[in-house]
Short mmCIF file of C-alpha atoms in Angstrom, two decimals:
data_model
loop_
_atom_site.label_atom_id
_atom_site.label_comp_id
_atom_site.label_asym_id
_atom_site.label_seq_id
_atom_site.Cartn_x
_atom_site.Cartn_y
_atom_site.Cartn_z
CA ASP A 1 122.49 94.91 105.51
CA THR A 2 121.18 98.35 104.61
CA GLY A 3 117.88 97.22 103.11
CA VAL A 4 116.51 97.88 99.66
CA SER A 5 117.45 101.28 98.26
CA GLN A 6 115.95 103.20 95.36
CA ASN A 7 117.15 106.23 93.46
CA PRO A 8 116.09 108.85 92.89
CA ARG A 9 113.47 109.26 95.60
CA HIS A 10 111.64 111.87 93.56
CA LYS A 11 111.57 112.61 89.85
CA ILE A 12 109.69 115.36 88.05
CA THR A 13 109.72 115.16 84.28
CA LYS A 14 107.87 116.61 81.34
CA ARG A 15 105.55 114.54 79.23
CA GLY A 16 107.41 112.77 76.46
CA GLN A 17 110.73 112.53 78.28
CA ASN A 18 112.41 109.27 79.24
CA VAL A 19 113.17 108.41 82.86
CA THR A 20 115.17 105.67 84.52
CA PHE A 21 114.97 104.46 88.11
CA ARG A 22 117.41 102.28 89.96
CA CYS A 23 116.87 99.67 92.66
CA ASP A 24 119.58 98.07 94.77
CA PRO A 25 118.22 94.99 96.55
CA ILE A 26 119.48 93.39 99.72
CA SER A 27 122.79 91.92 98.63
CA GLU A 28 122.11 88.20 98.95
CA HIS A 29 118.57 88.34 97.56
CA ASN A 30 118.16 86.69 94.17
CA ARG A 31 114.62 87.86 93.46
CA LEU A 32 113.73 91.43 92.63
CA TYR A 33 110.25 92.86 92.03
CA TRP A 34 108.87 96.12 90.66
CA TYR A 35 105.46 97.49 91.67
CA ARG A 36 103.58 100.69 90.91
CA GLN A 37 101.42 102.45 93.50
CA THR A 38 99.01 105.28 92.79
CA LEU A 39 97.41 107.49 95.40
CA GLY A 40 94.91 105.67 97.55
CA GLN A 41 95.65 102.29 95.98
CA GLY A 42 97.72 99.32 96.90
CA PRO A 43 100.86 98.44 94.96
CA GLU A 44 100.33 96.74 91.59
CA PHE A 45 102.80 94.17 90.33
CA LEU A 46 104.82 95.11 87.24
CA THR A 47 107.59 92.54 86.80
CA TYR A 48 110.09 90.37 88.62
CA PHE A 49 113.54 88.89 88.16
CA GLN A 50 115.24 85.82 89.47
CA ASN A 51 118.91 86.69 89.25
CA GLU A 52 119.28 88.34 85.82
CA ALA A 53 116.29 86.57 84.22
CA GLN A 54 113.02 88.47 83.90
CA LEU A 55 110.47 85.76 84.68
CA GLU A 56 107.13 87.54 84.61
CA LYS A 57 105.67 90.78 83.31
CA SER A 58 102.27 92.24 84.10
CA ARG A 59 99.91 93.51 81.43
CA LEU A 60 100.46 96.90 83.11
CA LEU A 61 103.98 96.91 81.69
CA SER A 62 103.37 98.53 78.31
CA ASP A 63 105.92 98.67 75.51
CA ARG A 64 107.15 101.98 76.88
CA PHE A 65 108.39 100.26 80.03
CA SER A 66 111.51 98.16 80.20
CA ALA A 67 113.32 96.64 83.14
CA GLU A 68 116.74 95.09 83.38
CA ARG A 69 118.87 93.37 85.95
CA PRO A 70 122.08 92.84 83.99
CA LYS A 71 124.27 91.14 86.55
CA GLY A 72 121.65 89.84 88.90
CA SER A 73 122.32 92.63 91.37
CA PHE A 74 120.79 96.10 90.89
CA SER A 75 117.90 96.69 88.52
CA THR A 76 116.73 99.60 86.40
CA LEU A 77 113.23 100.48 85.28
CA GLU A 78 112.99 102.78 82.26
CA ILE A 79 109.89 104.54 81.05
CA GLN A 80 110.07 105.99 77.55
CA ARG A 81 107.90 108.84 76.27
CA THR A 82 106.35 109.42 79.68
CA GLU A 83 102.64 110.23 79.96
CA GLN A 84 100.76 111.94 82.77
CA GLY A 85 99.19 108.60 83.64
CA ASP A 86 102.64 107.29 84.54
CA SER A 87 102.70 109.54 87.61
CA ALA A 88 102.91 107.17 90.56
CA MET A 89 105.17 105.73 93.21
CA TYR A 90 107.42 102.99 91.82
CA LEU A 91 108.36 100.41 94.42
CA CYS A 92 111.09 97.83 94.35
CA ALA A 93 111.23 94.74 96.57
CA SER A 94 113.60 91.83 96.95
CA SER A 95 113.47 88.38 98.48
CA LEU A 96 115.72 85.40 99.07
CA GLY A 97 114.03 83.10 96.58
CA THR A 98 110.79 81.18 96.86
CA GLY A 99 109.31 80.85 100.31
CA ARG A 100 110.61 84.11 101.72
CA GLU A 101 108.89 87.43 102.33
CA GLN A 102 109.58 90.49 100.21
CA TYR A 103 111.42 93.51 101.57
CA PHE A 104 110.42 96.83 100.06
CA GLY A 105 112.42 99.95 99.27
CA PRO A 106 111.16 103.48 99.99
CA GLY A 107 110.03 104.00 96.40
CA THR A 108 110.62 106.56 93.65
CA ARG A 109 107.84 109.10 93.24
CA LEU A 110 107.41 110.10 89.59
CA THR A 111 105.49 113.22 88.60
CA VAL A 112 104.90 113.80 84.90
CA THR A 113 103.88 117.38 84.06
CA GLY B 1 91.95 86.53 88.86
CA ASN B 2 93.14 86.95 92.40
CA SER B 3 91.98 89.95 94.38
CA VAL B 4 91.99 91.42 97.86
CA THR B 5 89.28 93.60 99.40
CA GLN B 6 89.78 95.70 102.51
CA MET B 7 87.48 97.86 104.57
CA GLU B 8 87.60 101.44 103.45
CA GLY B 9 89.26 104.00 105.62
CA PRO B 10 90.19 106.19 107.12
CA VAL B 11 89.73 104.57 110.49
CA THR B 12 90.09 106.91 113.44
CA LEU B 13 90.41 105.50 116.95
CA SER B 14 91.35 106.75 120.37
CA GLU B 15 94.45 105.37 122.03
CA GLU B 16 93.87 101.98 123.72
CA ALA B 17 90.82 101.21 121.56
CA PHE B 18 90.33 97.82 119.90
CA LEU B 19 91.19 97.63 116.22
CA THR B 20 89.76 95.45 113.48
CA ILE B 21 90.56 95.92 109.80
CA ASN B 22 88.66 93.52 107.59
CA CYS B 23 90.30 91.75 104.67
CA THR B 24 88.76 89.20 102.32
CA TYR B 25 90.34 87.61 99.30
CA THR B 26 89.60 85.72 96.11
CA ALA B 27 92.14 83.22 94.87
CA THR B 28 92.17 80.22 92.60
CA GLY B 29 94.45 78.15 94.81
CA TYR B 30 95.73 78.22 98.36
CA PRO B 31 97.51 81.52 98.81
CA SER B 32 99.74 82.79 101.55
CA LEU B 33 98.34 85.90 103.24
CA PHE B 34 100.14 88.96 104.55
CA TRP B 35 99.62 92.26 106.27
CA TYR B 36 102.03 95.03 105.39
CA VAL B 37 102.22 98.44 107.10
CA GLN B 38 103.40 101.72 105.63
CA TYR B 39 104.33 104.44 108.11
CA PRO B 40 104.42 108.04 106.85
CA GLY B 41 107.40 108.61 104.58
CA GLU B 42 108.59 105.02 104.80
CA GLY B 43 108.49 101.89 102.67
CA LEU B 44 106.18 98.92 103.13
CA GLN B 45 107.11 96.67 106.03
CA LEU B 46 105.90 93.14 106.61
CA LEU B 47 103.73 93.10 109.74
CA LEU B 48 102.66 89.46 109.83
CA LYS B 49 101.92 86.49 107.62
CA ALA B 50 100.11 83.14 107.48
CA THR B 51 100.83 80.45 104.95
CA LYS B 52 97.99 77.97 105.45
CA ALA B 53 94.44 77.73 106.74
CA ASP B 54 93.94 78.29 110.47
CA ASP B 55 97.44 79.72 110.87
CA LYS B 56 97.59 82.81 113.09
CA GLY B 57 100.17 85.45 112.31
CA SER B 58 101.16 87.84 115.07
CA ASN B 59 103.60 90.68 115.61
CA LYS B 60 103.79 93.84 117.75
CA GLY B 61 100.42 93.03 119.35
CA PHE B 62 98.70 92.61 115.98
CA GLU B 63 97.07 89.29 115.03
CA ALA B 64 95.34 87.83 112.00
CA THR B 65 93.97 84.33 111.43
CA TYR B 66 93.79 82.68 108.00
CA ARG B 67 90.15 81.65 107.60
CA LYS B 68 89.72 79.53 104.48
CA GLU B 69 85.99 78.96 105.01
CA THR B 70 85.29 82.71 104.95
CA THR B 71 88.29 83.63 102.75
CA SER B 72 89.27 86.24 105.30
CA PHE B 73 92.38 87.49 107.09
CA HIS B 74 91.16 90.25 109.43
CA LEU B 75 93.75 92.28 111.32
CA GLU B 76 93.17 92.90 115.04
CA LYS B 77 94.90 94.62 117.90
CA GLY B 78 93.60 94.83 121.41
CA SER B 79 94.91 98.27 122.33
CA VAL B 80 96.19 100.65 119.68
CA GLN B 81 98.81 103.33 120.22
CA VAL B 82 99.40 106.65 118.50
CA SER B 83 102.49 105.08 116.93
CA ASP B 84 100.27 102.57 115.10
CA SER B 85 98.99 105.36 112.84
CA ALA B 86 99.84 104.18 109.33
CA VAL B 87 98.35 102.62 106.20
CA TYR B 88 97.75 98.87 106.42
CA PHE B 89 97.73 96.64 103.33
CA CYS B 90 96.39 93.13 103.11
CA ALA B 91 98.05 91.02 100.41
CA LEU B 92 98.14 87.52 99.03
CA SER B 93 100.62 85.44 97.10
CA GLU B 94 99.57 82.28 95.27
CA SER B 95 103.03 80.85 95.68
CA TYR B 96 104.87 82.14 98.68
CA GLY B 97 107.58 84.39 97.33
CA GLN B 98 105.88 85.13 94.03
CA ASN B 99 104.45 88.52 93.28
CA PHE B 100 101.82 89.90 95.63
CA VAL B 101 98.29 91.08 95.01
CA PHE B 102 97.57 93.95 97.39
CA GLY B 103 94.38 95.42 98.70
CA PRO B 104 93.82 99.19 98.43
CA GLY B 105 95.03 99.87 101.96
CA THR B 106 93.30 101.17 105.07
CA ARG B 107 94.56 104.33 106.72
CA LEU B 108 94.50 104.22 110.52
CA SER B 109 94.76 107.33 112.66
CA VAL B 110 95.07 106.91 116.42
CA LEU B 111 94.37 109.97 118.53
CA PRO B 112 95.90 110.52 121.98
#
């Protein structure tokens, strides 16, 4: 068990470009969560999956954001037409279903210039 | 909606001092409560949790008691160490295992 991993750890992009982040959860975990954290704030929930099904999306997840978990294992979060306001740390977490705590990855720091 | 409020930081203490970080919450139901810690350059780690009223979570010398009457979950440690320097987040989950609502975090610096 190597924990939750995220790639890349850092991403710098120009406004208007598309970016994609990847999260690999702990292997036996069926739930996967995405959060966004800005400087000086706590993480804010974006969306979560149970296996390959996306069960809930936050109002923070605008139309420019899309997340997938095609085979119920790793997940990707794509941001289209990035804006400066998208600059943040994007966190992924996983858990072994209902009733278990979430384990967080180290995050991907996005900077939009 | 649900929310979590924490005392503002940064909090600076000398080694072996007593620590309290206040956390209060607003929830429509009966949430589970958590403290997470984020050390510099690392991801969030679960520090302790409590799933029902009057439960006390404890880990690594830290404690927090779920107080339903005051909607609070204050974090305490009797004697802090330099290695406890980190950002501490209070969080709640309406259904244990569902998405969390986090507080803004409190940065703790412990000086030798």
